[in-house]
Coordinates of C-alpha atoms in Angstrom, one line a residue:
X1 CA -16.6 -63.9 -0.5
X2 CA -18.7 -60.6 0.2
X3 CA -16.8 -60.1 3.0
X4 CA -13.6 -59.8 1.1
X5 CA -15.4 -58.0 -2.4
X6 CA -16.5 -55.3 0.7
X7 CA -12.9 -55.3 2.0
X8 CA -11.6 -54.6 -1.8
X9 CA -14.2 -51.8 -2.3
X10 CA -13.7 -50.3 1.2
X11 CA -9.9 -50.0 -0.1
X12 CA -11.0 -48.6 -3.2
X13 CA -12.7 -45.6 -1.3
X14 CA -9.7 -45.6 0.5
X15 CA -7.4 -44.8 -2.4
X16 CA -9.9 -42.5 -4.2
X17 CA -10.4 -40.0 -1.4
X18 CA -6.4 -39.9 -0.5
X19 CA -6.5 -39.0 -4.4
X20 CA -8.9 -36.3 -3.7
X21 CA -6.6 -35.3 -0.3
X22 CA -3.6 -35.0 -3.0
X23 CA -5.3 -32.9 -5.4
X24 CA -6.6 -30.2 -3.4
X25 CA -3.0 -30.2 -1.2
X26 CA -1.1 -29.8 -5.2
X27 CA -3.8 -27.9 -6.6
X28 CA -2.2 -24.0 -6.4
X29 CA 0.9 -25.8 -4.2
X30 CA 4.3 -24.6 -4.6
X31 CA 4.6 -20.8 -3.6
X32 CA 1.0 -21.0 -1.9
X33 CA 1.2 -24.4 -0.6
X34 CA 4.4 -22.9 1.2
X35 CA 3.0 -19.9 2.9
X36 CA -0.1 -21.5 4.2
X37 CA 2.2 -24.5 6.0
X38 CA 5.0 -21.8 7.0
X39 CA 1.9 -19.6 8.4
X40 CA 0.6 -22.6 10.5
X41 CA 3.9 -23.8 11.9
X42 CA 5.0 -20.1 12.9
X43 CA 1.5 -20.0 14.8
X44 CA 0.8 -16.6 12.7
X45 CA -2.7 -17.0 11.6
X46 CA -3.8 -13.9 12.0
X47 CA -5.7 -11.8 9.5
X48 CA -2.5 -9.8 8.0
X49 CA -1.0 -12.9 7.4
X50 CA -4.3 -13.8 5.9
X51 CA -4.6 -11.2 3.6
X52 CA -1.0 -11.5 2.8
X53 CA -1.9 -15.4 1.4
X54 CA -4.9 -13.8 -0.3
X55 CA -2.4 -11.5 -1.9
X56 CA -0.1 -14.1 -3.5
X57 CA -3.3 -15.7 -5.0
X58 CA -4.6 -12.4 -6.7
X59 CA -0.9 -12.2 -8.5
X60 CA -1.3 -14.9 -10.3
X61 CA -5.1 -15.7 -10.7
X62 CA -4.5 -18.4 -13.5
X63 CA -2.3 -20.5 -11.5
X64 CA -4.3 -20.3 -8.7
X65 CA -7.9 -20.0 -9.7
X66 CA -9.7 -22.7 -7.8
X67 CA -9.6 -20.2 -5.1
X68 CA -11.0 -17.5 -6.3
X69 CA -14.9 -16.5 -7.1
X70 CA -15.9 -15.1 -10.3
X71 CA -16.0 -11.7 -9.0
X72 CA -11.9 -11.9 -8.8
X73 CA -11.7 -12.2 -5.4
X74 CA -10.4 -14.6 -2.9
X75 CA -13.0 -17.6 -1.9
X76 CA -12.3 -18.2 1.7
X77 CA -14.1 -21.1 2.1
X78 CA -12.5 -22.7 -0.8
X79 CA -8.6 -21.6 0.6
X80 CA -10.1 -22.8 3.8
X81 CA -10.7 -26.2 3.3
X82 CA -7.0 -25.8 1.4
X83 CA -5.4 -24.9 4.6
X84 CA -7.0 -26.6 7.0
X85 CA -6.0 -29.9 4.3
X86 CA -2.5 -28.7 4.9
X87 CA -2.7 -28.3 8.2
X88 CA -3.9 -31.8 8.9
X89 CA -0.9 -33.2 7.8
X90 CA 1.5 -31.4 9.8
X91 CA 2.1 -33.3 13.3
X92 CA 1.4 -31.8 15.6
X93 CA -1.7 -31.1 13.6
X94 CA -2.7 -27.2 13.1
X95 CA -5.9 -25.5 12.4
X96 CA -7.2 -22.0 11.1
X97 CA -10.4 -21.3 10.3
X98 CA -10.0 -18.3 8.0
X99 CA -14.0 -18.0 7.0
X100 CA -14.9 -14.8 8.7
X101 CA -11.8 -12.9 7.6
X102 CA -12.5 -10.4 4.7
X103 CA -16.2 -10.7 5.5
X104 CA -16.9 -8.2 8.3
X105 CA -18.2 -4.9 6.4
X106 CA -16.6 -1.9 6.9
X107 CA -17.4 1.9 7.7
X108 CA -16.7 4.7 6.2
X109 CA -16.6 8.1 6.9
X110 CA -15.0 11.4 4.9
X111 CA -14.2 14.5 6.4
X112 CA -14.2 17.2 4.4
X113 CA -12.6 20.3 4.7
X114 CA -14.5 23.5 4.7
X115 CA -12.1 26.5 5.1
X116 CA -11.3 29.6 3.1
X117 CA -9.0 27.6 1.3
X118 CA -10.5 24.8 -0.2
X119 CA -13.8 26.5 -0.7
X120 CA -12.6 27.2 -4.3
X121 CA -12.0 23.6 -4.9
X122 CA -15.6 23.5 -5.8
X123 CA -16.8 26.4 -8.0
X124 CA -19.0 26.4 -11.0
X125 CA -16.1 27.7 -13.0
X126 CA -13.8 24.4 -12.3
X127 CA -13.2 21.1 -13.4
X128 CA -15.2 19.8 -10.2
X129 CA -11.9 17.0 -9.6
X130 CA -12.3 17.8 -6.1
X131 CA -16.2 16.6 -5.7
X132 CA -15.7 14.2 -8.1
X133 CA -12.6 12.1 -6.1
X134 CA -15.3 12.3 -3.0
X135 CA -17.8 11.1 -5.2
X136 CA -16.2 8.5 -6.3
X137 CA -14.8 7.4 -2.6
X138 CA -18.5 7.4 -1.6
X139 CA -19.4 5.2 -4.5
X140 CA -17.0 2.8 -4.6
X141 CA -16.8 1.5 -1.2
X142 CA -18.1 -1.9 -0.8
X143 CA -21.9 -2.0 0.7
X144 CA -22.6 -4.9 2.4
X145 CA -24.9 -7.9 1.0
X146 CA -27.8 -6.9 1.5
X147 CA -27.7 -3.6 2.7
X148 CA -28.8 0.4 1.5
X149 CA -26.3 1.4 -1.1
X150 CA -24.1 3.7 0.8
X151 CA -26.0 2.6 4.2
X152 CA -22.2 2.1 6.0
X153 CA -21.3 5.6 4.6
X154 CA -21.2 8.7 6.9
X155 CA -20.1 12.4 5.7
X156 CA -18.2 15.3 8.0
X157 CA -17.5 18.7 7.5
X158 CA -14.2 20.0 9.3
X159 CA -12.3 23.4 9.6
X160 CA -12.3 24.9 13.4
X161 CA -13.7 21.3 14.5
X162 CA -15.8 18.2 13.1
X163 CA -19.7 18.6 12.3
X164 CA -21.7 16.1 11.1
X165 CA -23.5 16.5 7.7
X166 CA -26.6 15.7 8.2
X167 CA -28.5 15.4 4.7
X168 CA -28.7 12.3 3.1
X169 CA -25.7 10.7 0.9
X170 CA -27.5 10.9 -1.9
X171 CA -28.1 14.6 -1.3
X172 CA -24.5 15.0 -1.3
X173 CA -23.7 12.9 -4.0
X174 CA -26.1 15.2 -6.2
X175 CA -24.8 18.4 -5.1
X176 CA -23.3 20.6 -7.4
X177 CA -22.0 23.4 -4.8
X178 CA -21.1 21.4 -1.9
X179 CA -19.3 24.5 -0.4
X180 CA -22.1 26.6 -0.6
X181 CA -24.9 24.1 1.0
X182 CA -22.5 23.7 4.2
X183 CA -21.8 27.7 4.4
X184 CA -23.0 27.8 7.7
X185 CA -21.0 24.9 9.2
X186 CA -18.3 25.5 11.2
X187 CA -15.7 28.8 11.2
X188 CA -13.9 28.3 8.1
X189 CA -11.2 31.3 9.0
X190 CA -9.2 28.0 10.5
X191 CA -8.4 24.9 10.5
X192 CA -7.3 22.6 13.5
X193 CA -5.9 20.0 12.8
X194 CA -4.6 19.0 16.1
X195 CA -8.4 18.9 16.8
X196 CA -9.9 17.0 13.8
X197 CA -7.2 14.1 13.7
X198 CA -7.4 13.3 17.8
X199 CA -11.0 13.4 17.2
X200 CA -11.2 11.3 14.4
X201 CA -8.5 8.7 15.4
X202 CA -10.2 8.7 18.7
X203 CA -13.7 8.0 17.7
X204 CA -12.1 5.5 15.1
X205 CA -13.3 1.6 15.6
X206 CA -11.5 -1.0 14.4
X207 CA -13.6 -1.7 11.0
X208 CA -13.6 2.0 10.4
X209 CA -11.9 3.6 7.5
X210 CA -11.9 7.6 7.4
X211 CA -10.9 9.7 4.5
X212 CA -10.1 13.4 5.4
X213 CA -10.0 15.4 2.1
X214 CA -7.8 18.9 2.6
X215 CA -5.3 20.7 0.8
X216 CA -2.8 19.9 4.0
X217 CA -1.9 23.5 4.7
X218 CA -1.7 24.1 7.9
X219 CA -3.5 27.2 8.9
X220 CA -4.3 27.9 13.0
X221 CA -6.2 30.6 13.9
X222 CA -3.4 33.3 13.5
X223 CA -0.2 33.0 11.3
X224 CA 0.4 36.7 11.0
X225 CA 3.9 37.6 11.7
X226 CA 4.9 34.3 12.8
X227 CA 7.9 33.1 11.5
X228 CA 8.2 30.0 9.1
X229 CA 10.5 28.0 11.0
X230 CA 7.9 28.2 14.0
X231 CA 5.2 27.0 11.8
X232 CA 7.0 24.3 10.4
X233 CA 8.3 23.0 14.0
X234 CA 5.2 23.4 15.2
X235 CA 2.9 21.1 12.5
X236 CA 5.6 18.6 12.8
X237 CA 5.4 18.2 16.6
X238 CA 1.6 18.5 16.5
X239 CA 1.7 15.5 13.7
X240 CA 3.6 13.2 15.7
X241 CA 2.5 13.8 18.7
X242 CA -1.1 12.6 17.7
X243 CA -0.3 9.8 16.0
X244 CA 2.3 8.3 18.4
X245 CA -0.7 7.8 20.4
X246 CA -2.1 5.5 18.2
X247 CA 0.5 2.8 16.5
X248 CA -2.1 0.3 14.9
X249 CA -3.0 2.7 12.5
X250 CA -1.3 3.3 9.1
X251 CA -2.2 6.4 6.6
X252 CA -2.3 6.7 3.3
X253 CA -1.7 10.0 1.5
X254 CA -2.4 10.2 -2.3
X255 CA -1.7 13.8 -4.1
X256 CA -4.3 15.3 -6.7
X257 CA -4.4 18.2 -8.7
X258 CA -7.7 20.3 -8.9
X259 CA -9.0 23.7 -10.4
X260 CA -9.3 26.3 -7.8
X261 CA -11.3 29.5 -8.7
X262 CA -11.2 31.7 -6.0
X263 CA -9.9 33.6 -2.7
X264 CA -5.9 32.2 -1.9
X265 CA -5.3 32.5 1.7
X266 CA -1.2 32.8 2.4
X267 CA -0.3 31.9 5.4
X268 CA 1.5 35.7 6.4
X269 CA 0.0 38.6 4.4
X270 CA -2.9 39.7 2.4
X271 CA -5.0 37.5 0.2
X272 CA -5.4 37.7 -3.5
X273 CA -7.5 36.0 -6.3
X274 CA -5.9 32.6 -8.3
X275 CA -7.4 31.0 -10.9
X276 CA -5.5 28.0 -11.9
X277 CA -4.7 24.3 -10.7
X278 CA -3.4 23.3 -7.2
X279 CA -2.9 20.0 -5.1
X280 CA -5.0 18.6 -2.5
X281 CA -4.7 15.4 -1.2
X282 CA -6.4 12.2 0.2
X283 CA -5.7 10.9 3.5
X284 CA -6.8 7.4 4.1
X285 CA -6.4 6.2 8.0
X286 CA -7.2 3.3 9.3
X287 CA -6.1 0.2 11.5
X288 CA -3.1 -1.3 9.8
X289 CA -4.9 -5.2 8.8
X290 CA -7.4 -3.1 7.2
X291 CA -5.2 -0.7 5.4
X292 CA -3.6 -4.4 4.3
X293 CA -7.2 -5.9 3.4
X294 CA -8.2 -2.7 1.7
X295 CA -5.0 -3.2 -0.6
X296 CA -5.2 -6.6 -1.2
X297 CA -9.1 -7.6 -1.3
X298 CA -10.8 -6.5 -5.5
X299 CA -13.3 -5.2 -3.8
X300 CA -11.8 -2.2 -2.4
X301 CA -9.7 -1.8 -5.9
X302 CA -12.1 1.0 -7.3
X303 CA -12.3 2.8 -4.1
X304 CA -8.3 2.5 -3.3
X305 CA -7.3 2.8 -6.7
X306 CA -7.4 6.5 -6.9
X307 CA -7.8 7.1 -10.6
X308 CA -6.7 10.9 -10.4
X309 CA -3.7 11.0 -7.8
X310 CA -0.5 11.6 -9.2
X311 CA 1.3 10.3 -6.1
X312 CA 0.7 8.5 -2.9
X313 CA 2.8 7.1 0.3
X314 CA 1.6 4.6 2.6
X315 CA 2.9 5.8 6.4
X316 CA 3.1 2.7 9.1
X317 CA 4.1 -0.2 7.1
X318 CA 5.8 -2.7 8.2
X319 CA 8.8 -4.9 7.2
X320 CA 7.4 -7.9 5.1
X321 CA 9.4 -10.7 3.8
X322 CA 9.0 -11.5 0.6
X323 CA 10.0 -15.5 -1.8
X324 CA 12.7 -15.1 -4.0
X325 CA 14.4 -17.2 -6.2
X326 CA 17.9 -17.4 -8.3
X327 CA 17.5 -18.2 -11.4
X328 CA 20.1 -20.5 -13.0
X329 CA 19.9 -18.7 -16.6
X330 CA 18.1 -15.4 -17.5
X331 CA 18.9 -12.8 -20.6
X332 CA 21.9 -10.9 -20.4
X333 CA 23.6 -13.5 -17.5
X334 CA 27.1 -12.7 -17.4
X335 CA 29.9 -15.2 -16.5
X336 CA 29.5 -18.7 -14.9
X337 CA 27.7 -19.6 -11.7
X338 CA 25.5 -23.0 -10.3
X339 CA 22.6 -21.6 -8.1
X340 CA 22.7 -23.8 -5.0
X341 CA 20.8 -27.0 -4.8
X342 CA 19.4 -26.6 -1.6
X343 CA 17.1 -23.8 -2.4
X344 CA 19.0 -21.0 -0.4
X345 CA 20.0 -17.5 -2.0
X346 CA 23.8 -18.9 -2.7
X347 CA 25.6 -18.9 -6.3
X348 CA 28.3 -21.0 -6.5
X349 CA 31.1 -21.8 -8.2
X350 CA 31.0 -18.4 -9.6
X351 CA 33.7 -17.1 -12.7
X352 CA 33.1 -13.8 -14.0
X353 CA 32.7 -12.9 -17.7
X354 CA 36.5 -12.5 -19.4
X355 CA 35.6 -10.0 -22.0
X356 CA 34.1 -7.9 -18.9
X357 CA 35.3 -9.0 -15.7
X358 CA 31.7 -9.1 -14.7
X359 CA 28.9 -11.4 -13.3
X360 CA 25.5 -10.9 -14.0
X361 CA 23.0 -12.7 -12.3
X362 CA 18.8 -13.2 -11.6
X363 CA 16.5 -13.4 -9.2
X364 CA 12.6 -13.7 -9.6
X365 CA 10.6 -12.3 -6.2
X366 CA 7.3 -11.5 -5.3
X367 CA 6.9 -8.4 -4.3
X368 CA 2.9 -8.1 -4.6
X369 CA 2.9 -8.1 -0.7
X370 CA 4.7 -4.9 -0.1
X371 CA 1.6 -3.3 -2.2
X372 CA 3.7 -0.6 -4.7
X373 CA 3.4 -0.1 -8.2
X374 CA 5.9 -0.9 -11.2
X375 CA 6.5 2.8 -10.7
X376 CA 8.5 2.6 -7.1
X377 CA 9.6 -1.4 -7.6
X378 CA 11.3 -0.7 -10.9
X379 CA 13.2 2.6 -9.4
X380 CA 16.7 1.8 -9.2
X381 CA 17.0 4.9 -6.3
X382 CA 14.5 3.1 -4.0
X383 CA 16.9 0.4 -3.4
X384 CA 20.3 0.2 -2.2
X385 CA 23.2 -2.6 -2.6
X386 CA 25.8 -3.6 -0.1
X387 CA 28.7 -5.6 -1.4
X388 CA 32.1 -5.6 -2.2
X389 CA 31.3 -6.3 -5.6
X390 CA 29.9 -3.0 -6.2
X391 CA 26.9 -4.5 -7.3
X392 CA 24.4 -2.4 -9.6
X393 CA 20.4 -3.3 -9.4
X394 CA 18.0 -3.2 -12.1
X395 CA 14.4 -4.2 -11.7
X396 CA 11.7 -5.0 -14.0
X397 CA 7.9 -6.7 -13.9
X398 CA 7.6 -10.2 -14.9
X399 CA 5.5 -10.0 -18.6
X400 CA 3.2 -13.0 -19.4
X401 CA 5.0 -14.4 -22.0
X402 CA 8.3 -15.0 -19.9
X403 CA 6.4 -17.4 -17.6
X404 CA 6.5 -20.0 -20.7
X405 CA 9.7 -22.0 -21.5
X406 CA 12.3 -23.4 -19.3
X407 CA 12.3 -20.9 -16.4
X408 CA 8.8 -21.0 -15.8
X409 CA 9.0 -23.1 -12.4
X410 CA 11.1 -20.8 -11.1
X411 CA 8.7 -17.5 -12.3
X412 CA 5.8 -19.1 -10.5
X413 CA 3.8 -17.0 -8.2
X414 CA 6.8 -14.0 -9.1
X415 CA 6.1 -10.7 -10.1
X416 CA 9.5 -9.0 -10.9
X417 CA 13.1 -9.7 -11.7
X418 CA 15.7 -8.0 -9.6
X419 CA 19.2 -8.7 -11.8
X420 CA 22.8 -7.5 -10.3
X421 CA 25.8 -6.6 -12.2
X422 CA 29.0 -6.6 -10.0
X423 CA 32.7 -7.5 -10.3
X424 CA 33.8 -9.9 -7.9
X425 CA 36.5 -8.9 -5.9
X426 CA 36.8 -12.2 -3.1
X427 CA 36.4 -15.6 -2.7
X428 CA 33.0 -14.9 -0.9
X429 CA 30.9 -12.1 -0.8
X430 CA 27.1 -11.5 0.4
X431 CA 24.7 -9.1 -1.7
X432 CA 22.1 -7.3 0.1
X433 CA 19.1 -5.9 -1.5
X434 CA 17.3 -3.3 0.8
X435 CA 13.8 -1.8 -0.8
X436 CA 13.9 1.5 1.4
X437 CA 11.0 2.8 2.9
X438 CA 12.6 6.5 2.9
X439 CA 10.3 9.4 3.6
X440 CA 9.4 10.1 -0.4
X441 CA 10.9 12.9 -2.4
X442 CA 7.5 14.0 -4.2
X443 CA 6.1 15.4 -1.1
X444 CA 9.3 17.1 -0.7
X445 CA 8.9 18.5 -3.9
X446 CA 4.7 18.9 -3.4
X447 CA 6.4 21.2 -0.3
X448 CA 6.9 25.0 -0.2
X449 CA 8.2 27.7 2.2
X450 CA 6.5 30.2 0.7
X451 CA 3.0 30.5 -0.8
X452 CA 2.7 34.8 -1.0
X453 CA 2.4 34.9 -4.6
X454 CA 1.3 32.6 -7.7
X455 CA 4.1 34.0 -9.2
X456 CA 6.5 31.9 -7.5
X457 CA 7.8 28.6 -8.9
X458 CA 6.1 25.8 -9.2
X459 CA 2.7 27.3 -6.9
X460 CA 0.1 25.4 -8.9
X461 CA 2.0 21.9 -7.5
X462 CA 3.4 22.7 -4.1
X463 CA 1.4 23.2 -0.4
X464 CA 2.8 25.5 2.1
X465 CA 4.3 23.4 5.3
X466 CA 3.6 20.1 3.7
X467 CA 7.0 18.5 4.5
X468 CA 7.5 19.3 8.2
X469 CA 3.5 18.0 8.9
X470 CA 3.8 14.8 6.9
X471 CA 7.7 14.2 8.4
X472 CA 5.8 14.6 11.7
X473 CA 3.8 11.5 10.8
X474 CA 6.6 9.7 9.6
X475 CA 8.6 10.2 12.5
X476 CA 5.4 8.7 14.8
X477 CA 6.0 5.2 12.9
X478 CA 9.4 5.0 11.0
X479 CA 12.7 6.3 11.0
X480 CA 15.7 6.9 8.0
X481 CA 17.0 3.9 6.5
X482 CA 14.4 1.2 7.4
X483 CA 13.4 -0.7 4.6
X484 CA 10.4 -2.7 3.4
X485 CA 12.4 -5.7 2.6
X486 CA 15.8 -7.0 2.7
X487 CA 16.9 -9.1 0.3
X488 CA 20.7 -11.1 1.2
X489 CA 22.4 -13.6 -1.7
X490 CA 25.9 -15.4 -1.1
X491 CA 28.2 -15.5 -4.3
X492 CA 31.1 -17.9 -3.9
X493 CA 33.8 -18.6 -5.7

């Protein structure tokens, strides 16, 4: 009789913890539980892919929020145990230990330019934005547990080559004349950038992050009576050229507008005083997974978030795929159509509207993974549309209060709708969605050809030669026409 009471509770235990296996496998499941098991049975468990998991999680933090710490950010151990559940199941079984990922502390250093042109950047009569965007750089990158505040910080001073500042952070961070304590550093007639950026991508590990602040112009030791053209040609080889050599990295370039009170030094002819606002711009470099982690992880969000850029551009990303989803019924749907039942990208059955002779259709996607704001997802002119429906896109974030009612299975772990308006010309015709990753038309309109006088148009926004150098860096790690993601739905008849 105890025997067989043991035997009944033994099965009782039995029951409860393949319960508990159930909960923690549905807990978050759907969209998540999907990427993890995709992730183990394509053998990519690697840290991009990682972070690209930790991504979808931070998108929607209610759904998901037995995985994240109070702080907002993703608990590993907690998606751990979650994956490694998951993995379990699959046969053969799969494991990945995905603990340590995140947790490795970073470095970073800025560079900081010191030539005649950015010297008035700094000046008791301006707004101080410049000092105050490397302040805030300094202070909110992530010290680890433990550690010195700023302990994993280190400060350079570049023009003619790299020198090391040498005072303490805090020295720095107090400073009111930063240009005037390093006056003896370097030749500040010039700036070399062919020097500085093999120098820094060369000393570069792989949990280092540098920041190079500079106003981008390009300015070797003697521009006068050199032709435009050969400056341009020349940057733009120069750029490539150095970062061809290194095709793990990826740069970020955000745009800011200071005061500048002082000296302007043209690149062919005589200088003259400015007072008035002008550009300069943060570049972030580092190796691609921790560009991605820096993006992702809310503990870099401060420190990536750039409160006072006006623009930025992230060079070297790559193609990501990205969920999407038709939905069978969204506002303004035009005409008749049955989304496919087998969970592919297919309308069917499709009749077009007989007051327009249109059809109007839905998707919900995430696109949290190809880390760009409302701003560039919601642009109509960064996409383009292949059909022979003529298809026209529109694209708009996914507010809170549409995740309620009948479409909010289909809304989970979304973060836009993309809806197409086309006349249907065939029987069959396929829709592709490209998000282009085109070189960006604000730093072709941050770019000049000219900087001899402040009376020309639009001085206090553009940079000499910024065009040719940044299409130099472009041309190391894409090409026209590649795109981010690519989208393809089948609309049948």
């Amino acid at each position: 009789m105890k025997k067989k009471a043991s035997s009944i509770i033994n099965q009782c235990y039995a029951a409860f913890a393949a319960l508990i296996l159930f909960a923690l496998t549905s807990c978050g499941g759907g969209s998540l539980e999907k990427q993890v098991k995709q992730a183990l049975l394509d053998g990519d468990t690697t840290e991009t892919r990682f972070q690209q998991i930790c991504q979808l999680i931070s998108s929607d933090s209610r759904e998901y929020a037995d995985y994240i710490d109070a702080d907002g950010n993703v608990e590993a151990a907690a998606l751990n145990e979650y994956i490694n559940t998951i993995g379990s199941r699959l046969r053969p079984a799969r494991t990945w230990n995905v603990t340590a990922y995140g947790k490795q502390p970073l470095h970073l250093t800025i560079y900081l330019e010191r030539s005649g042109s950015m010297t008035a950047y700094d000046t008791p009569q301006g707004g101080g934005e410049l000092k105050k965007v490397a302040n805030d750089l300094i202070n909110f990158f992530p010290t680890p547990d433990g550690a010195a505040a700023n302990s994993n910080v280190n400060i350079a001073i570049v023009n003619d080559g790299i020198y090391d500042y040498n005072a303490p952070i805090a020295d720095f961070l107090k400073d009111k004349n930063i240009y005037a304590t390093t006056a003896n550093m370097g030749d500040a007639r010039y700036t070399d950038f062919g020097e500085i950026l093999r120098t820094l991508l060369s000393r570069q590990g792989s949990n280092d992050v540098a920041v190079l602040l500079s106003d981008m112009i390009y300015s070797p030791r003697d521009t006068h009576n050199v032709s435009t053209e050969k400056i341009f040609n020349e940057v733009n080889s120069l750029a490539t050229d150095v970062f061809k050599q290194f095709p793990d990295k990826a740069v970020v370039l955000s745009k800011v507008r200071g005061s500048y009170h002082g000296t302007y030094y043209p690149y062919n002819g005589a200088s003259w005083r400015y007072d008035g606002a002008r550009p300069f711009y943060v570049m972030l470099i580092a190796d691609r997974r921790v560009i991605d982690r820096i993006t992702t992880d809310n503990a870099f969000a401060r420190f990536a978030g750039i409160s006072q850029a006006e623009h930025s551009y992230r060079f070297n990303q790559p193609q990501t795929g990205v969920e999407a989803t038709l939905l069978p019924n969204w506002d303004g749907s035009k005409g008749r159509f049955r989304v496919a039942r087998d969970g592919n990208l297919r309308l069917e059955r499709c009749e077009e509207d007989r007051a327009t002779g249109l059809l109007r259709f839905s998707i919900a996607a995430d696109l949290s993974r190809l880390n760009k704001t409302d701003r560039f997802l919601c642009d109509a002119a960064n996409y383009t549309v292949t059909s022979a429906g003529g298809y026209k896109i529109e694209v708009s974030p996914i507010a809170h209060e549409q995740r309620n009612g009948n479409m909010k299975s289909y809304l989970e772990g979304k973060t836009h709708i993309i809806t197409l308006t086309g006349a249907p010309q065939s029987s069959r015709d396929q829709v592709v969605v490209n998000i282009c990753n085109q070189f960006p038309e604000w730093i072709v309109e941050s770019s000049s050809r000219d900087d001899s006088s402040a009376s020309l148009p639009r001085f206090d926004e553009t940079t000499f030669a910024l065009e040719p150098f940044m299409r130099g860096i472009y041309s190391a790690y894409s090409h026209d026409g590649a795109a981010y993601t690519t989208i393809t739905i089948d609309v049948e008849k």
